[in-house]
């Protein structure tokens, strides 16, 4: 899906606001949002890919004007309403309108499970019978696709040539998982794109970007 979230390679966005000794959270409400998201993920209310896709649908101006953790709030509020777990009225009031409603939320989450996700992310690798389409050293091209659904293929790489430097393994296919699909796996590769290929002669002579890409994103160059 092409939306404002895919800012990689864009010009005119101003300098990156690096902050020395930046804290994990700038306000207590950000810590709370992080905790709510962990609860919802570990309870099975949605997957991380569903959450990402929900944030992709945030209007461009609101995205640019709002801080990072507000994107999270907008994302999971949309999902919870779309799935019928809560209503808009309940979101506004902060109170359940139906006592005893069954839902996916767990009463208790093991703190170690939260710590593991925070430190190591979600387990995404698995097994697949299909043999890899590419191997180390292959010259490939990122397909020029513009799906209306979720994709992890950055716009600035589409149609560009790169070299496979490593077969990462079979990983969960985010494009299907973002829409409630079954847990499909695809071979995934680390691909090196030279700066000049991506941005032309103004790129630095030693600039390169490494991106992990699914099998279905690539074709022979």
PDB file of C-alpha atoms in Angstrom:
ATOM      1  CA  UNK A   1       0.000   0.000   0.000  1.00  0.00           C
ATOM      2  CA  UNK A   2       1.400   3.379  -1.015  1.00  0.00           C
ATOM      3  CA  UNK A   3       0.881   5.900   1.768  1.00  0.00           C
ATOM      4  CA  UNK A   4       2.723   8.548   3.747  1.00  0.00           C
ATOM      5  CA  UNK A   5       4.225   5.928   6.090  1.00  0.00           C
ATOM      6  CA  UNK A   6       6.662   4.853   3.336  1.00  0.00           C
ATOM      7  CA  UNK A   7       9.062   7.800   3.642  1.00  0.00           C
ATOM      8  CA  UNK A   8      12.266   5.985   2.681  1.00  0.00           C
ATOM      9  CA  UNK A   9      14.240   7.809  -0.003  1.00  0.00           C
ATOM     10  CA  UNK A  10      11.972  10.866  -0.037  1.00  0.00           C
ATOM     11  CA  UNK A  11      13.367  14.404  -0.267  1.00  0.00           C
ATOM     12  CA  UNK A  12      12.293  17.604   1.437  1.00  0.00           C
ATOM     13  CA  UNK A  13      11.323  16.135   4.814  1.00  0.00           C
ATOM     14  CA  UNK A  14      13.889  18.170   6.752  1.00  0.00           C
ATOM     15  CA  UNK A  15      16.713  16.946   9.009  1.00  0.00           C
ATOM     16  CA  UNK A  16      16.277  13.852  11.153  1.00  0.00           C
ATOM     17  CA  UNK A  17      15.631  14.908  14.772  1.00  0.00           C
ATOM     18  CA  UNK A  18      18.314  12.861  16.504  1.00  0.00           C
ATOM     19  CA  UNK A  19      18.236  13.316  20.271  1.00  0.00           C
ATOM     20  CA  UNK A  20      21.338  12.600  22.357  1.00  0.00           C
ATOM     21  CA  UNK A  21      20.655  10.101  25.178  1.00  0.00           C
ATOM     22  CA  UNK A  22      17.063   9.826  24.019  1.00  0.00           C
ATOM     23  CA  UNK A  23      14.817   8.113  26.610  1.00  0.00           C
ATOM     24  CA  UNK A  24      12.721   5.083  25.695  1.00  0.00           C
ATOM     25  CA  UNK A  25       9.581   7.099  26.459  1.00  0.00           C
ATOM     26  CA  UNK A  26       9.165  10.866  26.464  1.00  0.00           C
ATOM     27  CA  UNK A  27       5.976  10.798  28.540  1.00  0.00           C
ATOM     28  CA  UNK A  28       4.119   8.345  30.749  1.00  0.00           C
ATOM     29  CA  UNK A  29       1.286   8.022  28.226  1.00  0.00           C
ATOM     30  CA  UNK A  30       3.766   6.552  25.718  1.00  0.00           C
ATOM     31  CA  UNK A  31       4.722   3.848  28.226  1.00  0.00           C
ATOM     32  CA  UNK A  32       1.026   3.075  28.713  1.00  0.00           C
ATOM     33  CA  UNK A  33       0.441   2.801  24.952  1.00  0.00           C
ATOM     34  CA  UNK A  34       3.382   0.408  24.661  1.00  0.00           C
ATOM     35  CA  UNK A  35       1.902  -1.754  27.425  1.00  0.00           C
ATOM     36  CA  UNK A  36      -1.579  -1.770  25.870  1.00  0.00           C
ATOM     37  CA  UNK A  37      -0.128  -2.822  22.520  1.00  0.00           C
ATOM     38  CA  UNK A  38       1.800  -5.688  24.151  1.00  0.00           C
ATOM     39  CA  UNK A  39      -1.381  -6.855  25.895  1.00  0.00           C
ATOM     40  CA  UNK A  40      -3.360  -6.801  22.654  1.00  0.00           C
ATOM     41  CA  UNK A  41      -0.644  -8.588  20.664  1.00  0.00           C
ATOM     42  CA  UNK A  42      -0.087 -11.323  23.226  1.00  0.00           C
ATOM     43  CA  UNK A  43      -3.827 -11.781  23.718  1.00  0.00           C
ATOM     44  CA  UNK A  44      -4.245 -12.461  20.008  1.00  0.00           C
ATOM     45  CA  UNK A  45      -6.449  -9.443  19.313  1.00  0.00           C
ATOM     46  CA  UNK A  46      -4.342  -8.763  16.225  1.00  0.00           C
ATOM     47  CA  UNK A  47      -0.940  -9.456  14.718  1.00  0.00           C
ATOM     48  CA  UNK A  48       1.882  -6.950  14.360  1.00  0.00           C
ATOM     49  CA  UNK A  49       1.315  -6.921  10.591  1.00  0.00           C
ATOM     50  CA  UNK A  50      -2.385  -6.125  11.013  1.00  0.00           C
ATOM     51  CA  UNK A  51      -1.373  -3.253  13.299  1.00  0.00           C
ATOM     52  CA  UNK A  52       1.124  -1.937  10.728  1.00  0.00           C
ATOM     53  CA  UNK A  53      -1.489  -2.017   7.958  1.00  0.00           C
ATOM     54  CA  UNK A  54      -4.001  -0.203  10.140  1.00  0.00           C
ATOM     55  CA  UNK A  55      -1.459   2.589  10.720  1.00  0.00           C
ATOM     56  CA  UNK A  56      -0.806   2.801   6.974  1.00  0.00           C
ATOM     57  CA  UNK A  57      -4.396   4.004   6.552  1.00  0.00           C
ATOM     58  CA  UNK A  58      -3.886   7.081   8.766  1.00  0.00           C
ATOM     59  CA  UNK A  59      -4.472  10.259   6.679  1.00  0.00           C
ATOM     60  CA  UNK A  60      -1.223  11.848   5.529  1.00  0.00           C
ATOM     61  CA  UNK A  61      -1.534  15.179   7.345  1.00  0.00           C
ATOM     62  CA  UNK A  62      -2.489  13.514  10.622  1.00  0.00           C
ATOM     63  CA  UNK A  63       0.443  11.102  10.240  1.00  0.00           C
ATOM     64  CA  UNK A  64       2.952  13.909   9.761  1.00  0.00           C
ATOM     65  CA  UNK A  65       1.547  16.040  12.586  1.00  0.00           C
ATOM     66  CA  UNK A  66       1.249  13.280  15.204  1.00  0.00           C
ATOM     67  CA  UNK A  67       3.953  11.590  17.312  1.00  0.00           C
ATOM     68  CA  UNK A  68       5.037   7.972  16.943  1.00  0.00           C
ATOM     69  CA  UNK A  69       2.976   6.442  19.747  1.00  0.00           C
ATOM     70  CA  UNK A  70      -0.168   8.243  18.647  1.00  0.00           C
ATOM     71  CA  UNK A  71       0.159   6.267  15.412  1.00  0.00           C
ATOM     72  CA  UNK A  72       0.014   3.138  17.576  1.00  0.00           C
ATOM     73  CA  UNK A  73      -3.164   4.356  19.301  1.00  0.00           C
ATOM     74  CA  UNK A  74      -4.840   5.209  15.999  1.00  0.00           C
ATOM     75  CA  UNK A  75      -3.862   1.784  14.671  1.00  0.00           C
ATOM     76  CA  UNK A  76      -5.177  -0.395  17.448  1.00  0.00           C
ATOM     77  CA  UNK A  77      -8.326   1.698  17.956  1.00  0.00           C
ATOM     78  CA  UNK A  78      -9.200   1.077  14.300  1.00  0.00           C
ATOM     79  CA  UNK A  79      -8.501  -2.658  14.507  1.00  0.00           C
ATOM     80  CA  UNK A  80     -10.483  -3.171  17.706  1.00  0.00           C
ATOM     81  CA  UNK A  81     -13.516  -1.471  16.179  1.00  0.00           C
ATOM     82  CA  UNK A  82     -13.175  -3.247  12.824  1.00  0.00           C
ATOM     83  CA  UNK A  83     -13.079  -6.607  14.622  1.00  0.00           C
ATOM     84  CA  UNK A  84     -16.045  -5.772  16.832  1.00  0.00           C
ATOM     85  CA  UNK A  85     -14.045  -6.058  20.044  1.00  0.00           C
ATOM     86  CA  UNK A  86     -15.051  -2.536  21.120  1.00  0.00           C
ATOM     87  CA  UNK A  87     -17.353   0.177  19.805  1.00  0.00           C
ATOM     88  CA  UNK A  88     -16.630   3.824  19.043  1.00  0.00           C
ATOM     89  CA  UNK A  89     -18.849   4.791  21.983  1.00  0.00           C
ATOM     90  CA  UNK A  90     -16.796   2.623  24.318  1.00  0.00           C
ATOM     91  CA  UNK A  91     -13.609   4.217  23.007  1.00  0.00           C
ATOM     92  CA  UNK A  92     -14.998   7.664  23.757  1.00  0.00           C
ATOM     93  CA  UNK A  93     -16.288   6.804  27.224  1.00  0.00           C
ATOM     94  CA  UNK A  94     -13.564   4.392  28.305  1.00  0.00           C
ATOM     95  CA  UNK A  95     -16.263   2.045  29.646  1.00  0.00           C
ATOM     96  CA  UNK A  96     -17.749  -1.178  28.344  1.00  0.00           C
ATOM     97  CA  UNK A  97     -21.366  -0.891  27.262  1.00  0.00           C
ATOM     98  CA  UNK A  98     -22.030  -4.651  27.437  1.00  0.00           C
ATOM     99  CA  UNK A  99     -21.241  -6.549  30.612  1.00  0.00           C
ATOM    100  CA  UNK A 100     -19.889 -10.043  30.148  1.00  0.00           C
ATOM    101  CA  UNK A 101     -18.979  -9.560  26.497  1.00  0.00           C
ATOM    102  CA  UNK A 102     -16.610 -12.298  25.369  1.00  0.00           C
ATOM    103  CA  UNK A 103     -13.345 -11.074  23.914  1.00  0.00           C
ATOM    104  CA  UNK A 104      -9.821 -12.182  23.105  1.00  0.00           C
ATOM    105  CA  UNK A 105      -8.079 -10.280  25.903  1.00  0.00           C
ATOM    106  CA  UNK A 106      -6.191 -12.329  28.444  1.00  0.00           C
ATOM    107  CA  UNK A 107      -6.488 -11.676  32.163  1.00  0.00           C
ATOM    108  CA  UNK A 108      -2.761 -12.137  32.698  1.00  0.00           C
ATOM    109  CA  UNK A 109       0.319 -11.852  30.499  1.00  0.00           C
ATOM    110  CA  UNK A 110       3.636 -13.295  31.627  1.00  0.00           C
ATOM    111  CA  UNK A 111       6.117 -10.394  31.972  1.00  0.00           C
ATOM    112  CA  UNK A 112       8.806 -12.627  30.453  1.00  0.00           C
ATOM    113  CA  UNK A 113       6.736 -12.878  27.256  1.00  0.00           C
ATOM    114  CA  UNK A 114       6.618  -9.080  27.021  1.00  0.00           C
ATOM    115  CA  UNK A 115      10.348  -8.854  27.706  1.00  0.00           C
ATOM    116  CA  UNK A 116      11.114 -11.411  24.973  1.00  0.00           C
ATOM    117  CA  UNK A 117       9.094  -9.519  22.362  1.00  0.00           C
ATOM    118  CA  UNK A 118      10.607  -6.176  23.362  1.00  0.00           C
ATOM    119  CA  UNK A 119      14.157  -7.524  23.157  1.00  0.00           C
ATOM    120  CA  UNK A 120      13.933 -10.036  20.320  1.00  0.00           C
ATOM    121  CA  UNK A 121      10.768  -9.153  18.353  1.00  0.00           C
ATOM    122  CA  UNK A 122       8.273 -11.789  17.268  1.00  0.00           C
ATOM    123  CA  UNK A 123       9.404 -15.222  16.034  1.00  0.00           C
ATOM    124  CA  UNK A 124       9.086 -14.941  12.246  1.00  0.00           C
ATOM    125  CA  UNK A 125      11.084 -17.839  10.787  1.00  0.00           C
ATOM    126  CA  UNK A 126       9.772 -21.287   9.906  1.00  0.00           C
ATOM    127  CA  UNK A 127      10.021 -24.149   7.429  1.00  0.00           C
ATOM    128  CA  UNK A 128       8.948 -24.325   3.796  1.00  0.00           C
ATOM    129  CA  UNK A 129       9.116 -27.124   1.221  1.00  0.00           C
ATOM    130  CA  UNK A 130       9.683 -24.834  -1.775  1.00  0.00           C
ATOM    131  CA  UNK A 131      13.347 -24.406  -2.734  1.00  0.00           C
ATOM    132  CA  UNK A 132      14.738 -20.848  -2.795  1.00  0.00           C
ATOM    133  CA  UNK A 133      14.387 -19.043  -6.116  1.00  0.00           C
ATOM    134  CA  UNK A 134      17.674 -17.172  -5.675  1.00  0.00           C
ATOM    135  CA  UNK A 135      21.119 -17.730  -4.193  1.00  0.00           C
ATOM    136  CA  UNK A 136      24.007 -15.615  -2.969  1.00  0.00           C
ATOM    137  CA  UNK A 137      25.500 -13.546  -5.802  1.00  0.00           C
ATOM    138  CA  UNK A 138      22.380 -13.510  -7.986  1.00  0.00           C
ATOM    139  CA  UNK A 139      21.542 -10.174  -9.596  1.00  0.00           C
ATOM    140  CA  UNK A 140      17.860  -9.494  -9.002  1.00  0.00           C
ATOM    141  CA  UNK A 141      15.368  -6.702  -9.548  1.00  0.00           C
ATOM    142  CA  UNK A 142      12.711  -5.594  -7.068  1.00  0.00           C
ATOM    143  CA  UNK A 143       9.374  -5.817  -8.821  1.00  0.00           C
ATOM    144  CA  UNK A 144       7.616  -2.547  -9.604  1.00  0.00           C
ATOM    145  CA  UNK A 145       4.390  -3.272  -7.751  1.00  0.00           C
ATOM    146  CA  UNK A 146       1.885  -0.866  -6.190  1.00  0.00           C
ATOM    147  CA  UNK A 147      -0.578  -3.009  -4.224  1.00  0.00           C
ATOM    148  CA  UNK A 148      -3.559  -1.462  -2.488  1.00  0.00           C
ATOM    149  CA  UNK A 149      -2.983  -3.829   0.404  1.00  0.00           C
ATOM    150  CA  UNK A 150      -0.039  -4.203   2.778  1.00  0.00           C
ATOM    151  CA  UNK A 151       3.484  -4.700   1.456  1.00  0.00           C
ATOM    152  CA  UNK A 152       6.950  -4.595   3.006  1.00  0.00           C
ATOM    153  CA  UNK A 153       8.594  -3.643  -0.301  1.00  0.00           C
ATOM    154  CA  UNK A 154       9.811  -0.017  -0.035  1.00  0.00           C
ATOM    155  CA  UNK A 155       8.807   2.242  -2.915  1.00  0.00           C
ATOM    156  CA  UNK A 156      12.334   3.531  -3.514  1.00  0.00           C
ATOM    157  CA  UNK A 157      13.596   0.014  -4.333  1.00  0.00           C
ATOM    158  CA  UNK A 158      10.887  -0.905  -6.844  1.00  0.00           C
ATOM    159  CA  UNK A 159      12.257  -1.525 -10.304  1.00  0.00           C
ATOM    160  CA  UNK A 160      15.840  -1.309  -8.995  1.00  0.00           C
ATOM    161  CA  UNK A 161      18.592  -3.929  -9.339  1.00  0.00           C
ATOM    162  CA  UNK A 162      20.449  -5.447  -6.415  1.00  0.00           C
ATOM    163  CA  UNK A 163      22.599  -8.429  -5.462  1.00  0.00           C
ATOM    164  CA  UNK A 164      21.537 -11.239  -3.134  1.00  0.00           C
ATOM    165  CA  UNK A 165      24.102 -11.363  -0.334  1.00  0.00           C
ATOM    166  CA  UNK A 166      22.378 -13.897   1.917  1.00  0.00           C
ATOM    167  CA  UNK A 167      19.440 -16.276   2.075  1.00  0.00           C
ATOM    168  CA  UNK A 168      17.829 -15.328   5.400  1.00  0.00           C
ATOM    169  CA  UNK A 169      15.481 -18.328   5.507  1.00  0.00           C
ATOM    170  CA  UNK A 170      11.732 -18.814   5.335  1.00  0.00           C
ATOM    171  CA  UNK A 171       9.878 -16.011   7.119  1.00  0.00           C
ATOM    172  CA  UNK A 172       6.237 -15.241   7.826  1.00  0.00           C
ATOM    173  CA  UNK A 173       4.730 -13.507   4.794  1.00  0.00           C
ATOM    174  CA  UNK A 174       3.606 -10.153   6.195  1.00  0.00           C
ATOM    175  CA  UNK A 175       1.522  -9.217   3.138  1.00  0.00           C
ATOM    176  CA  UNK A 176      -0.958 -12.032   3.847  1.00  0.00           C
ATOM    177  CA  UNK A 177      -0.734 -11.874   7.630  1.00  0.00           C
ATOM    178  CA  UNK A 178      -1.652  -8.171   7.638  1.00  0.00           C
ATOM    179  CA  UNK A 179      -5.113  -9.079   6.364  1.00  0.00           C
ATOM    180  CA  UNK A 180      -5.861 -11.999   8.664  1.00  0.00           C
ATOM    181  CA  UNK A 181      -4.452 -14.575   6.261  1.00  0.00           C
ATOM    182  CA  UNK A 182      -3.004 -17.879   7.312  1.00  0.00           C
ATOM    183  CA  UNK A 183       0.582 -17.954   8.514  1.00  0.00           C
ATOM    184  CA  UNK A 184       2.272 -18.421   5.155  1.00  0.00           C
ATOM    185  CA  UNK A 185       6.043 -18.511   4.810  1.00  0.00           C
ATOM    186  CA  UNK A 186       8.263 -17.287   1.975  1.00  0.00           C
ATOM    187  CA  UNK A 187      11.980 -17.478   1.364  1.00  0.00           C
ATOM    188  CA  UNK A 188      13.596 -14.191   2.287  1.00  0.00           C
ATOM    189  CA  UNK A 189      16.882 -12.685   1.124  1.00  0.00           C
ATOM    190  CA  UNK A 190      19.171  -9.877   2.176  1.00  0.00           C
ATOM    191  CA  UNK A 191      19.643  -7.785  -0.977  1.00  0.00           C
ATOM    192  CA  UNK A 192      22.283  -5.077  -1.441  1.00  0.00           C
ATOM    193  CA  UNK A 193      21.261  -2.049  -3.504  1.00  0.00           C
ATOM    194  CA  UNK A 194      24.010   0.359  -4.550  1.00  0.00           C
ATOM    195  CA  UNK A 195      23.347   4.016  -3.798  1.00  0.00           C
ATOM    196  CA  UNK A 196      23.791   5.049  -7.421  1.00  0.00           C
ATOM    197  CA  UNK A 197      21.186   2.479  -8.489  1.00  0.00           C
ATOM    198  CA  UNK A 198      18.674   3.908  -6.037  1.00  0.00           C
ATOM    199  CA  UNK A 199      19.395   7.651  -6.224  1.00  0.00           C
ATOM    200  CA  UNK A 200      21.542   8.236  -9.294  1.00  0.00           C
ATOM    201  CA  UNK A 201      24.947   9.918  -9.643  1.00  0.00           C
ATOM    202  CA  UNK A 202      24.456  12.172  -6.600  1.00  0.00           C
ATOM    203  CA  UNK A 203      24.729   9.183  -4.267  1.00  0.00           C
ATOM    204  CA  UNK A 204      27.994   8.677  -2.439  1.00  0.00           C
ATOM    205  CA  UNK A 205      30.432   6.288  -4.162  1.00  0.00           C
ATOM    206  CA  UNK A 206      30.318   3.822  -1.252  1.00  0.00           C
ATOM    207  CA  UNK A 207      26.635   4.187  -0.356  1.00  0.00           C
ATOM    208  CA  UNK A 208      24.582   0.985  -0.268  1.00  0.00           C
ATOM    209  CA  UNK A 209      21.419  -0.259   1.404  1.00  0.00           C
ATOM    210  CA  UNK A 210      20.726  -3.831   2.567  1.00  0.00           C
ATOM    211  CA  UNK A 211      17.061  -4.839   2.674  1.00  0.00           C
ATOM    212  CA  UNK A 212      15.439  -8.181   3.546  1.00  0.00           C
ATOM    213  CA  UNK A 213      12.939  -8.992   0.796  1.00  0.00           C
ATOM    214  CA  UNK A 214      10.502 -11.833   0.173  1.00  0.00           C
ATOM    215  CA  UNK A 215      10.787 -14.226  -2.768  1.00  0.00           C
ATOM    216  CA  UNK A 216       7.665 -12.796  -4.410  1.00  0.00           C
ATOM    217  CA  UNK A 217       9.139  -9.274  -4.423  1.00  0.00           C
ATOM    218  CA  UNK A 218      12.075 -10.271  -6.642  1.00  0.00           C
ATOM    219  CA  UNK A 219      12.719 -11.310 -10.229  1.00  0.00           C
ATOM    220  CA  UNK A 220      15.793 -12.036 -12.321  1.00  0.00           C
ATOM    221  CA  UNK A 221      17.429  -8.813 -13.476  1.00  0.00           C
TER     222      UNK A 221
END
